[in-house]
Short mmCIF file of C-alpha atoms in Angstrom, two decimals:
data_model
loop_
_atom_site.label_atom_id
_atom_site.label_comp_id
_atom_site.label_asym_id
_atom_site.label_seq_id
_atom_site.Cartn_x
_atom_site.Cartn_y
_atom_site.Cartn_z
CA UNK A 27 157.79 -30.89 13.31
CA UNK A 28 156.71 -31.62 9.74
CA UNK A 29 155.86 -28.52 7.80
CA UNK A 30 155.72 -27.38 4.24
CA UNK A 31 156.77 -23.72 3.99
CA UNK A 32 156.36 -23.60 0.23
CA UNK A 33 152.98 -25.05 -0.72
CA UNK A 34 149.89 -23.10 0.40
CA UNK A 35 147.64 -25.82 -1.04
CA UNK A 36 148.82 -28.12 1.74
CA UNK A 37 148.71 -25.59 4.55
CA UNK A 38 146.02 -23.06 3.61
CA UNK A 39 145.68 -21.39 7.00
CA UNK A 40 149.13 -21.35 8.56
CA UNK A 41 152.20 -22.34 6.56
CA UNK A 42 154.12 -23.11 9.76
CA UNK A 43 151.58 -25.61 11.08
CA UNK A 44 153.02 -29.08 11.74
CA UNK A 45 151.55 -32.25 10.33
CA UNK A 46 151.35 -33.67 13.82
CA UNK A 47 149.08 -30.79 14.87
CA UNK A 48 145.32 -31.25 14.59
CA UNK A 49 144.57 -27.65 13.69
CA UNK A 50 145.23 -27.41 9.97
CA UNK A 51 145.73 -30.63 8.08
CA UNK A 52 142.77 -32.30 9.82
CA UNK A 53 140.71 -30.39 7.27
CA UNK A 54 140.34 -31.90 3.82
CA UNK A 55 143.08 -30.71 1.44
CA UNK A 56 143.02 -30.56 -2.35
CA UNK A 57 145.98 -31.32 -4.55
CA UNK A 58 148.06 -28.69 -6.23
CA UNK A 59 146.84 -27.87 -9.79
CA UNK A 60 150.09 -29.35 -11.12
CA UNK A 61 148.63 -32.75 -10.16
CA UNK A 62 146.55 -32.51 -13.35
CA UNK A 63 149.69 -33.45 -15.28
CA UNK A 64 149.91 -36.70 -13.32
CA UNK A 65 146.32 -37.68 -14.07
CA UNK A 66 146.75 -36.90 -17.78
CA UNK A 67 149.98 -38.90 -18.00
CA UNK A 68 148.34 -41.76 -16.09
CA UNK A 69 145.57 -41.88 -18.69
CA UNK A 70 148.09 -41.84 -21.57
CA UNK A 71 150.08 -44.68 -19.94
CA UNK A 72 146.90 -46.72 -19.56
CA UNK A 73 146.09 -46.18 -23.22
CA UNK A 74 149.59 -47.13 -24.37
CA UNK A 75 149.69 -50.22 -22.15
CA UNK A 76 146.66 -51.54 -24.05
CA UNK A 77 147.88 -50.47 -27.47
CA UNK A 78 148.48 -54.09 -28.51
CA UNK A 79 144.80 -54.84 -27.91
CA UNK A 80 143.67 -51.71 -29.77
CA UNK A 81 145.97 -52.11 -32.78
CA UNK A 82 143.83 -54.69 -34.62
CA UNK A 83 140.72 -52.50 -34.31
CA UNK A 84 142.65 -49.43 -35.48
CA UNK A 85 144.21 -51.37 -38.35
CA UNK A 86 140.94 -52.82 -39.69
CA UNK A 87 139.02 -49.53 -39.31
CA UNK A 88 141.77 -47.26 -40.68
CA UNK A 89 140.40 -47.34 -44.24
CA UNK A 90 136.91 -46.48 -43.02
CA UNK A 91 138.27 -43.60 -40.93
CA UNK A 92 140.23 -42.16 -43.86
CA UNK A 93 137.28 -42.47 -46.22
CA UNK A 94 134.83 -40.79 -43.82
CA UNK A 95 136.82 -38.16 -41.90
CA UNK A 96 133.76 -35.94 -41.37
CA UNK A 97 132.00 -38.80 -39.61
CA UNK A 98 134.83 -40.10 -37.43
CA UNK A 99 136.57 -36.83 -36.55
CA UNK A 100 133.70 -35.45 -34.40
CA UNK A 101 133.44 -38.83 -32.66
CA UNK A 102 137.16 -38.84 -31.84
CA UNK A 103 137.01 -35.22 -30.63
CA UNK A 104 133.98 -35.98 -28.43
CA UNK A 105 135.74 -39.04 -27.01
CA UNK A 106 138.88 -37.02 -26.27
CA UNK A 107 136.85 -34.29 -24.54
CA UNK A 108 135.03 -36.90 -22.46
CA UNK A 109 138.32 -38.45 -21.36
CA UNK A 110 139.80 -35.06 -20.49
CA UNK A 111 136.69 -34.25 -18.46
CA UNK A 112 137.03 -37.55 -16.59
CA UNK A 113 140.67 -36.75 -15.88
CA UNK A 114 139.78 -33.33 -14.48
CA UNK A 115 137.00 -34.74 -12.30
CA UNK A 116 139.39 -37.40 -10.92
CA UNK A 117 141.73 -34.58 -9.91
CA UNK A 118 138.93 -32.41 -8.52
CA UNK A 119 137.40 -35.10 -6.30
CA UNK A 120 140.75 -36.25 -4.88
CA UNK A 121 141.19 -34.99 -1.29
CA UNK A 122 143.26 -36.02 1.70
CA UNK A 123 143.87 -35.06 5.31
CA UNK A 124 146.22 -35.95 8.18
CA UNK A 125 144.77 -36.45 11.62
CA UNK A 126 146.14 -38.21 14.72
CA UNK A 127 148.89 -40.11 12.87
CA UNK A 128 146.41 -41.20 10.22
CA UNK A 129 146.08 -40.32 6.55
CA UNK A 130 142.63 -40.31 4.96
CA UNK A 131 142.03 -40.15 1.23
CA UNK A 132 138.84 -39.51 -0.72
CA UNK A 133 138.76 -40.25 -4.43
CA UNK A 134 136.48 -41.35 -7.24
CA UNK A 135 133.98 -39.60 -9.50
CA UNK A 136 131.07 -42.04 -9.73
CA UNK A 137 132.30 -44.75 -7.38
CA UNK A 138 133.44 -42.91 -4.25
CA UNK A 139 136.28 -44.31 -2.17
CA UNK A 140 137.33 -43.37 1.36
CA UNK A 141 140.63 -44.85 2.53
CA UNK A 142 141.74 -44.57 6.17
CA UNK A 143 145.37 -45.59 6.86
CA UNK A 144 146.90 -45.26 10.33
CA UNK A 145 150.64 -44.70 10.13
CA UNK A 146 151.20 -47.91 12.12
CA UNK A 147 149.55 -49.95 9.32
CA UNK A 148 151.64 -48.46 6.53
CA UNK A 149 154.34 -51.02 5.81
CA UNK A 150 156.11 -49.37 2.89
CA UNK A 151 156.70 -45.75 1.85
CA UNK A 152 157.84 -44.96 -1.69
CA UNK A 153 158.64 -41.65 -3.33
CA UNK A 154 158.16 -41.39 -7.08
CA UNK A 155 159.28 -38.26 -8.92
CA UNK A 156 158.31 -38.18 -12.61
CA UNK A 157 160.33 -36.04 -14.98
CA UNK A 158 157.55 -33.47 -15.32
CA UNK A 159 157.54 -32.93 -11.52
CA UNK A 160 161.31 -32.72 -11.16
CA UNK A 161 161.48 -29.22 -12.63
CA UNK A 162 158.97 -27.91 -10.06
CA UNK A 163 160.31 -29.88 -7.05
CA UNK A 164 157.18 -31.99 -6.62
CA UNK A 165 156.91 -35.72 -5.96
CA UNK A 166 154.38 -38.52 -5.38
CA UNK A 167 154.05 -40.33 -2.07
CA UNK A 168 152.96 -43.97 -2.36
CA UNK A 169 151.88 -45.98 0.68
CA UNK A 170 150.93 -49.62 1.05
CA UNK A 171 150.08 -52.05 3.80
CA UNK A 172 150.74 -55.74 4.29
CA UNK A 173 147.13 -56.50 3.53
CA UNK A 174 145.05 -56.24 0.39
CA UNK A 175 146.39 -54.52 -2.68
CA UNK A 176 143.27 -52.35 -2.50
CA UNK A 177 144.78 -50.66 0.56
CA UNK A 178 147.52 -49.07 -1.53
CA UNK A 179 147.36 -45.25 -1.57
CA UNK A 180 149.14 -42.54 -3.51
CA UNK A 181 149.15 -38.80 -2.89
CA UNK A 182 150.47 -36.96 -5.93
CA UNK A 183 151.97 -33.50 -6.40
CA UNK A 184 153.40 -32.92 -2.93
CA UNK A 185 156.36 -30.65 -2.43
CA UNK A 186 159.45 -32.85 -2.16
CA UNK A 187 160.55 -31.47 1.21
CA UNK A 188 157.09 -32.00 2.66
CA UNK A 189 156.86 -35.56 1.30
CA UNK A 190 160.26 -36.38 2.81
CA UNK A 191 159.15 -35.09 6.19
CA UNK A 192 155.89 -37.01 6.03
CA UNK A 193 157.78 -40.16 5.10
CA UNK A 194 160.15 -39.64 8.05
CA UNK A 195 157.14 -39.18 10.34
CA UNK A 196 155.57 -42.46 9.20
CA UNK A 197 158.83 -44.38 9.63
CA UNK A 198 159.39 -42.77 13.05
CA UNK A 199 155.95 -43.96 14.13
CA UNK A 200 156.96 -47.53 13.22
CA UNK A 201 160.23 -47.12 15.12
CA UNK A 202 158.44 -45.96 18.26
CA UNK A 203 156.01 -48.86 18.01
CA UNK A 204 158.87 -51.33 17.61
CA UNK A 205 160.59 -50.01 20.73
CA UNK A 206 157.51 -50.84 22.80
CA UNK A 207 157.08 -54.30 21.26
CA UNK A 208 159.21 -56.55 23.45
CA UNK A 209 158.42 -59.62 21.38
CA UNK A 210 160.06 -58.24 18.24
CA UNK A 211 163.73 -58.94 18.81
CA UNK A 212 164.63 -58.59 15.11
CA UNK A 213 164.48 -54.78 15.06
CA UNK A 214 167.79 -52.97 15.32
CA UNK A 215 167.35 -49.92 17.53
CA UNK A 216 170.88 -48.60 17.24
CA UNK A 217 170.77 -44.80 16.91
CA UNK A 218 172.30 -44.42 13.45
CA UNK A 219 171.60 -40.97 12.06
CA UNK A 220 173.31 -41.03 8.67
CA UNK A 221 172.78 -43.15 5.59
CA UNK A 222 175.45 -45.67 4.65
CA UNK A 223 175.92 -46.32 0.95
CA UNK A 224 175.98 -50.06 0.27
CA UNK A 225 176.08 -50.15 -3.51
CA UNK A 226 175.96 -47.99 -6.65
CA UNK A 227 175.68 -48.96 -10.33
CA UNK A 228 177.62 -47.40 -13.19
CA UNK A 229 176.44 -47.00 -16.78
CA UNK A 230 178.67 -49.94 -17.75
CA UNK A 231 176.91 -52.14 -15.19
CA UNK A 232 173.51 -51.08 -16.55
CA UNK A 233 174.58 -51.85 -20.13
CA UNK A 234 175.65 -55.34 -19.02
CA UNK A 235 172.32 -55.76 -17.22
CA UNK A 236 170.43 -54.78 -20.37
CA UNK A 237 172.38 -57.29 -22.47
CA UNK A 238 172.07 -60.19 -20.02
CA UNK A 239 168.39 -59.65 -19.14
CA UNK A 240 166.91 -59.14 -22.59
CA UNK A 241 163.11 -59.38 -22.52
CA UNK A 242 162.30 -57.64 -25.82
CA UNK A 243 161.20 -60.98 -27.32
CA UNK A 244 157.97 -60.67 -25.33
CA UNK A 245 157.26 -57.35 -27.07
CA UNK A 246 158.00 -58.87 -30.50
CA UNK A 247 155.65 -61.74 -29.72
CA UNK A 248 152.84 -59.24 -29.14
CA UNK A 249 153.54 -57.68 -32.52
CA UNK A 250 153.44 -61.03 -34.35
CA UNK A 251 150.09 -60.34 -36.12
CA UNK A 252 151.58 -57.23 -37.72
CA UNK A 253 154.97 -58.59 -38.79
CA UNK A 254 153.83 -59.23 -42.38
CA UNK A 255 152.84 -55.60 -42.87
CA UNK A 256 156.03 -54.47 -41.17
CA UNK A 257 158.08 -56.70 -43.47
CA UNK A 258 156.41 -55.26 -46.55
CA UNK A 259 157.15 -51.77 -45.26
CA UNK A 260 160.85 -52.65 -44.83
CA UNK A 261 161.02 -54.08 -48.37
CA UNK A 262 159.44 -50.93 -49.80
CA UNK A 263 161.76 -48.71 -47.78
CA UNK A 264 164.89 -50.46 -49.10
CA UNK A 265 163.53 -50.35 -52.66
CA UNK A 266 163.39 -46.55 -52.38
CA UNK A 267 167.17 -46.67 -51.84
CA UNK A 268 167.68 -48.99 -54.83
CA UNK A 269 168.14 -52.19 -52.77
CA UNK A 270 166.02 -55.21 -53.70
CA UNK A 271 165.65 -57.17 -50.46
CA UNK A 272 163.58 -59.92 -52.07
CA UNK A 273 166.29 -60.54 -54.65
CA UNK A 274 168.96 -60.71 -51.95
CA UNK A 275 166.92 -63.23 -49.97
CA UNK A 276 166.23 -65.47 -52.96
CA UNK A 277 168.45 -68.49 -52.28
CA UNK A 278 167.81 -70.63 -55.36
CA UNK A 279 170.68 -69.19 -57.42
CA UNK A 280 173.17 -68.45 -54.61
CA UNK A 281 176.02 -70.57 -53.19
CA UNK A 282 175.86 -71.90 -49.63
CA UNK A 283 178.53 -69.54 -48.29
CA UNK A 284 176.57 -66.51 -49.50
CA UNK A 285 173.31 -67.77 -47.98
CA UNK A 286 175.10 -68.38 -44.66
CA UNK A 287 176.62 -64.90 -44.76
CA UNK A 288 173.22 -63.30 -45.38
CA UNK A 289 171.65 -65.30 -42.52
CA UNK A 290 174.40 -64.37 -40.06
CA UNK A 291 174.25 -60.71 -41.07
CA UNK A 292 170.46 -60.53 -40.68
CA UNK A 293 170.64 -62.33 -37.33
CA UNK A 294 173.31 -59.92 -36.09
CA UNK A 295 171.25 -56.88 -37.14
CA UNK A 296 168.10 -58.18 -35.41
CA UNK A 297 169.94 -59.08 -32.19
CA UNK A 298 171.71 -55.69 -32.16
CA UNK A 299 168.42 -53.78 -32.46
CA UNK A 300 166.80 -55.91 -29.76
CA UNK A 301 169.80 -55.44 -27.46
CA UNK A 302 169.68 -51.66 -27.90
CA UNK A 303 166.06 -51.61 -26.72
CA UNK A 304 166.93 -53.77 -23.71
CA UNK A 305 169.96 -51.65 -22.76
CA UNK A 306 167.88 -48.46 -23.05
CA UNK A 307 165.24 -49.97 -20.73
CA UNK A 308 167.91 -50.91 -18.19
CA UNK A 309 169.39 -47.40 -18.17
CA UNK A 310 165.96 -45.74 -17.90
CA UNK A 311 165.02 -47.95 -14.94
CA UNK A 312 168.28 -48.01 -12.95
CA UNK A 313 170.00 -44.73 -13.84
CA UNK A 314 171.91 -43.24 -10.86
CA UNK A 315 171.19 -46.35 -8.83
CA UNK A 316 172.08 -46.21 -5.13
CA UNK A 317 171.35 -48.63 -2.31
CA UNK A 318 171.75 -47.14 1.15
CA UNK A 319 171.02 -48.16 4.73
CA UNK A 320 169.95 -46.20 7.77
CA UNK A 321 169.09 -47.93 11.05
CA UNK A 322 167.18 -51.08 10.00
CA UNK A 323 165.95 -49.59 6.72
CA UNK A 324 167.25 -50.18 3.18
CA UNK A 325 166.60 -47.48 0.59
CA UNK A 326 166.79 -47.92 -3.18
CA UNK A 327 166.87 -44.84 -5.44
CA UNK A 328 167.00 -44.98 -9.24
CA UNK A 329 165.38 -43.77 -12.46
CA UNK A 330 166.21 -41.58 -15.44
CA UNK A 331 162.85 -40.01 -16.32
CA UNK A 332 160.96 -41.00 -13.18
CA UNK A 333 162.94 -41.19 -9.96
CA UNK A 334 161.83 -44.03 -7.70
CA UNK A 335 162.64 -44.38 -4.04
CA UNK A 336 161.70 -47.58 -2.20
CA UNK A 337 162.23 -47.96 1.56
CA UNK A 338 162.24 -51.43 3.07
CA UNK A 339 162.54 -52.28 6.74
CA UNK A 340 164.66 -55.34 7.51
CA UNK A 341 161.74 -56.90 9.38
CA UNK A 342 159.67 -56.63 6.19
CA UNK A 343 162.20 -58.58 4.11
CA UNK A 344 160.86 -62.06 3.37
CA UNK A 345 163.41 -63.59 1.03
CA UNK A 346 166.55 -62.88 -0.97
CA UNK A 347 167.01 -64.16 -4.52
CA UNK A 348 170.37 -64.52 -6.25
CA UNK A 349 169.56 -64.76 -9.97
CA UNK A 350 171.80 -65.59 -12.93
CA UNK A 351 170.75 -66.12 -16.55
CA UNK A 352 173.11 -67.99 -18.86
CA UNK A 353 174.84 -64.81 -20.03
CA UNK A 354 175.19 -63.67 -16.41
CA UNK A 355 177.01 -66.94 -15.69
CA UNK A 356 179.46 -66.29 -18.55
CA UNK A 357 180.10 -62.68 -17.48
CA UNK A 358 180.15 -63.57 -13.76
CA UNK A 359 177.36 -61.16 -12.86
CA UNK A 360 174.44 -61.62 -10.44
CA UNK A 361 171.06 -59.94 -10.03
CA UNK A 362 170.22 -59.72 -6.33
CA UNK A 363 166.60 -59.23 -5.25
CA UNK A 364 165.22 -58.34 -1.83
CA UNK A 365 161.63 -59.60 -1.80
CA UNK A 366 159.24 -57.75 0.48
CA UNK A 367 155.73 -58.48 1.66
CA UNK A 368 153.89 -58.50 -1.64
CA UNK A 369 150.75 -56.36 -1.49
CA UNK A 370 150.67 -56.19 -5.30
CA UNK A 371 149.80 -59.78 -6.16
CA UNK A 372 146.76 -58.54 -8.05
CA UNK A 373 148.60 -55.75 -9.80
CA UNK A 374 150.78 -55.70 -12.87
CA UNK A 375 154.30 -57.04 -12.96
CA UNK A 376 155.63 -53.52 -13.28
CA UNK A 377 154.07 -52.62 -9.90
CA UNK A 378 155.61 -55.67 -8.30
CA UNK A 379 158.95 -54.80 -9.81
CA UNK A 380 158.87 -51.30 -8.33
CA UNK A 381 157.96 -52.68 -4.89
CA UNK A 382 161.03 -54.91 -4.49
CA UNK A 383 164.65 -53.90 -4.14
CA UNK A 384 166.81 -55.10 -7.04
CA UNK A 385 170.58 -54.73 -7.29
CA UNK A 386 171.32 -55.31 -11.01
CA UNK A 387 174.41 -57.02 -12.44
CA UNK A 388 176.72 -57.04 -9.43
CA UNK A 389 179.90 -59.04 -9.04
CA UNK A 390 180.01 -62.15 -6.80
CA UNK A 391 182.00 -60.44 -4.01
CA UNK A 392 179.55 -57.49 -3.97
CA UNK A 393 176.63 -59.91 -3.84
CA UNK A 394 178.14 -61.89 -0.95
CA UNK A 395 178.76 -58.66 0.99
CA UNK A 396 175.14 -57.48 0.60
CA UNK A 397 173.73 -60.88 1.56
CA UNK A 398 175.91 -61.00 4.68
CA UNK A 399 174.70 -57.52 5.63
CA UNK A 400 171.07 -58.65 5.40
CA UNK A 401 171.36 -62.24 6.69
CA UNK A 402 174.71 -62.51 8.56
CA UNK A 403 174.27 -66.19 9.44
CA UNK A 404 173.18 -67.46 6.02
CA UNK A 405 175.12 -70.22 4.22
CA UNK A 406 173.55 -69.89 0.76
CA UNK A 407 176.85 -70.14 -1.09
CA UNK A 408 178.39 -72.89 1.07
CA UNK A 409 175.53 -75.23 1.99
CA UNK A 410 175.27 -78.66 0.38
CA UNK A 411 172.15 -78.76 -1.83
CA UNK A 412 170.24 -82.04 -2.04
CA UNK A 413 169.02 -82.93 -5.56
CA UNK A 414 165.40 -83.80 -6.30
CA UNK A 415 164.49 -87.33 -7.40
CA UNK A 416 165.30 -88.61 -10.90
CA UNK A 417 161.66 -89.60 -11.18
CA UNK A 418 161.08 -85.96 -12.10
CA UNK A 419 162.77 -86.88 -15.39
CA UNK A 420 160.81 -90.13 -15.67
CA UNK A 421 157.46 -88.39 -15.42
CA UNK A 422 158.15 -85.30 -17.54
CA UNK A 423 160.47 -86.86 -20.11
CA UNK A 424 159.40 -90.50 -20.13
CA UNK A 425 155.64 -90.25 -19.51
CA UNK A 426 154.84 -86.89 -21.17
CA UNK A 427 157.28 -85.57 -23.76
CA UNK A 428 158.56 -88.82 -25.36
CA UNK A 429 155.13 -90.46 -25.92
CA UNK A 430 153.85 -87.22 -27.48
CA UNK A 431 156.91 -87.13 -29.75
CA UNK A 432 156.43 -90.77 -30.83
CA UNK A 433 152.76 -90.16 -31.63
CA UNK A 434 153.68 -87.19 -33.85
CA UNK A 435 156.41 -89.23 -35.60
CA UNK A 436 154.04 -92.12 -36.24
CA UNK A 437 151.38 -89.78 -37.63
CA UNK A 438 153.69 -88.17 -40.19
CA UNK A 439 155.11 -91.58 -41.09
CA UNK A 440 151.64 -92.96 -41.79
CA UNK A 441 150.75 -90.02 -44.03
CA UNK A 442 154.13 -90.47 -45.74
CA UNK A 443 155.21 -86.89 -45.06
CA UNK A 444 158.48 -86.87 -43.15
CA UNK A 445 159.43 -83.29 -44.04
CA UNK A 446 158.05 -81.79 -40.77
CA UNK A 447 160.25 -84.19 -38.78
CA UNK A 448 163.25 -82.05 -39.71
CA UNK A 449 161.89 -79.45 -37.30
CA UNK A 450 160.15 -81.74 -34.81
CA UNK A 451 163.20 -83.85 -33.96
CA UNK A 452 165.42 -80.84 -33.00
CA UNK A 453 162.48 -79.43 -31.00
CA UNK A 454 162.23 -82.72 -29.08
CA UNK A 455 165.97 -82.74 -28.38
CA UNK A 456 165.93 -79.14 -27.11
CA UNK A 457 162.84 -79.75 -24.93
CA UNK A 458 164.41 -82.88 -23.45
CA UNK A 459 167.59 -80.94 -22.72
CA UNK A 460 165.65 -78.21 -20.92
CA UNK A 461 163.79 -80.78 -18.80
CA UNK A 462 167.11 -82.37 -17.87
CA UNK A 463 168.61 -78.99 -16.93
CA UNK A 464 165.54 -78.18 -14.81
CA UNK A 465 166.05 -81.42 -12.88
CA UNK A 466 169.81 -80.91 -12.64
CA UNK A 467 169.50 -77.38 -11.23
CA UNK A 468 166.75 -78.07 -8.69
CA UNK A 469 168.03 -78.60 -5.16
CA UNK A 470 167.24 -77.74 -1.56
CA UNK A 471 168.90 -77.39 1.84
CA UNK A 472 168.23 -76.01 5.30
CA UNK A 473 169.99 -75.16 8.54
CA UNK A 474 168.95 -73.91 11.96
CA UNK A 475 167.83 -70.51 10.63
CA UNK A 476 167.21 -70.60 6.88
CA UNK A 477 165.72 -72.66 4.07
CA UNK A 478 167.56 -72.65 0.73
CA UNK A 479 166.28 -73.52 -2.75
CA UNK A 480 168.24 -73.72 -6.00
CA UNK A 481 166.65 -73.92 -9.45
CA UNK A 482 167.04 -72.74 -13.03
CA UNK A 483 167.54 -73.87 -16.63
CA UNK A 484 170.62 -72.58 -18.43
CA UNK A 485 171.20 -70.15 -15.60
CA UNK A 486 170.87 -70.76 -11.87
CA UNK A 487 168.84 -69.00 -9.16
CA UNK A 488 169.26 -69.29 -5.37
CA UNK A 489 166.49 -68.52 -2.87
CA UNK A 490 167.06 -67.98 0.84
CA UNK A 491 164.42 -67.18 3.46
CA UNK A 492 164.25 -67.35 7.27
CA UNK A 493 162.29 -70.49 8.06
CA UNK A 494 160.24 -68.78 10.77
CA UNK A 495 158.71 -66.43 8.17
CA UNK A 496 156.83 -69.33 6.56
CA UNK A 497 153.12 -68.54 6.40
CA UNK A 498 151.96 -72.00 5.32
CA UNK A 499 153.47 -75.37 4.42
CA UNK A 500 151.80 -77.67 1.91
CA UNK A 501 152.76 -81.37 1.87
CA UNK A 502 151.51 -82.99 -1.36
CA UNK A 503 151.54 -86.58 -2.60
CA UNK A 504 149.94 -87.76 -5.81
CA UNK A 505 149.41 -91.46 -6.49
CA UNK A 506 152.67 -91.56 -8.44
CA UNK A 507 154.65 -89.80 -5.68
CA UNK A 508 153.13 -91.84 -2.85
CA UNK A 509 153.91 -95.10 -4.62
CA UNK A 510 157.59 -94.18 -4.77
CA UNK A 511 157.66 -92.61 -1.26
CA UNK A 512 158.13 -89.12 -2.67
CA UNK A 513 156.38 -85.81 -2.06
CA UNK A 514 156.29 -82.15 -3.00
CA UNK A 515 156.56 -79.41 -0.38
CA UNK A 516 155.38 -75.84 -0.98
CA UNK A 517 156.49 -73.01 1.30
CA UNK A 518 154.02 -70.14 1.21
CA UNK A 519 155.64 -66.82 2.18
CA UNK A 520 154.28 -63.30 2.28
CA UNK A 521 156.35 -62.72 -0.90
CA UNK A 522 154.94 -65.74 -2.75
CA UNK A 523 155.16 -69.53 -2.88
CA UNK A 524 158.37 -71.56 -3.27
CA UNK A 525 157.95 -75.24 -4.28
CA UNK A 526 160.33 -78.18 -3.78
CA UNK A 527 159.07 -81.12 -5.91
CA UNK A 528 160.01 -84.80 -6.02
CA UNK A 529 161.88 -85.22 -2.75
CA UNK A 530 161.83 -88.16 -0.34
CA UNK A 531 158.71 -88.19 1.79
CA UNK A 532 160.66 -88.40 5.07
CA UNK A 533 162.74 -85.36 4.05
CA UNK A 534 159.60 -83.47 3.08
CA UNK A 535 157.99 -84.20 6.45
CA UNK A 536 161.15 -83.08 8.22
CA UNK A 537 161.19 -79.77 6.30
CA UNK A 538 157.50 -79.17 7.00
CA UNK A 539 157.70 -80.04 10.70
CA UNK A 540 160.84 -77.93 11.19
CA UNK A 541 159.20 -74.92 9.57
CA UNK A 542 156.01 -75.27 11.62
CA UNK A 543 158.02 -75.70 14.83
CA UNK A 544 160.03 -72.53 14.17
CA UNK A 545 156.87 -70.57 13.33
CA UNK A 546 155.24 -71.65 16.60
CA UNK A 547 158.28 -71.44 18.89
CA UNK A 548 160.08 -68.30 17.72
CA UNK A 549 159.24 -64.93 19.20
CA UNK A 550 160.35 -63.02 16.12
CA UNK A 551 157.82 -61.14 14.02
CA UNK A 552 157.45 -62.09 10.36
CA UNK A 553 157.02 -58.44 9.34
#
């Protein structure tokens, strides 16, 4: 029985009616009025996500807006009212109903959409509880299938107890279907009734994750057009406190030790600020992180402001990724990722991130324990990886990078201006080093059950997937590769493509034929 004894908006006729009954929820239901908050916040997030695109227009029109407030103010008010009206209409026209183990959703103001999802087609169930719903005990139920990203559905502003029961009903439907599917031998039907905690993350672990996985440089790159104005603002701000930044940064009349001290101090300040942003993002995303297991399902819960809950069936798992950046290697930490069937290939990276299960900054023994729990027979840490051909270096370093470098050197030599070479030569050396590290890290291996790939630059990443879950194998040979009896093999999985370049042609054919044989001969389901 799945009932909601608290929310009359869900059960308008009889609050004790079960979801599995066809008497009440087969009628179209509207969302609770509190769902308006979700639609408003969704609009604000969409606006903020495009703020980098809008900033130039705002910047260049700011003077005109300030000079003509009577002209622009009514326009801005009218635009705001129009957007609020659109938000209200999106809420008003959103309806759903449950009927015969199927959820139907109607949405859209001008372009109407009608989504019909049988419970048996729903491959993933996620609960998302924003901060503004937590106080009122509401949550959002997000559903997706293994098909198109357009089949994703979200029902917002459900009572938490009701959403949990509906989630349990959907998962139970899958369990019943699996019991009748004799060909799917990968499903574990042991009658476990309680969740087992596999891993938790402390604040210290999240701080380490924020420091070792710093991505704030991408944000700073987007702000590059505005750095000059920001710099002028900083100079003016310090001048108000009696500090002349320009004088401090003038190096003509200062000794070398003082210039070096200033440079190190400024670098330390910038890195510290960037690191604080990254650590804050890590804590917001993974606060109160827990990874649990019940039956054949893994459940990830985390989030400071918005609580996310992702449920993944073991049969849906396509690949595990053991990831280490260079700082992770020094601190002996690992980021472990469980990659699911990716129905979000057309969505943003943030959506894809929320769809996978990530265990951030764990120790090697914790990582090995989790991998053994998922893939007991895997040999990812013990298998002997075969390197790719050195001709990878010949093509990328000898035929591409070095000729380009020599052309640039010759050009500046002919124009008798060798000053730029002081920056070009170190850039060439660094690029050559990165190409070498890419070749050095790249390796592959396989056994009777799994295919393994290793790659990276300064850090190292390991990929492991059951060979029978391969969706497609691509065997590629360019003129250069064929001449040297080499090839590139691409494994296409439901979670994405994994390439192995510059390997011997006979080894590539063996990998491809083995994968195709396992796909055809195994009776296990890939999802």
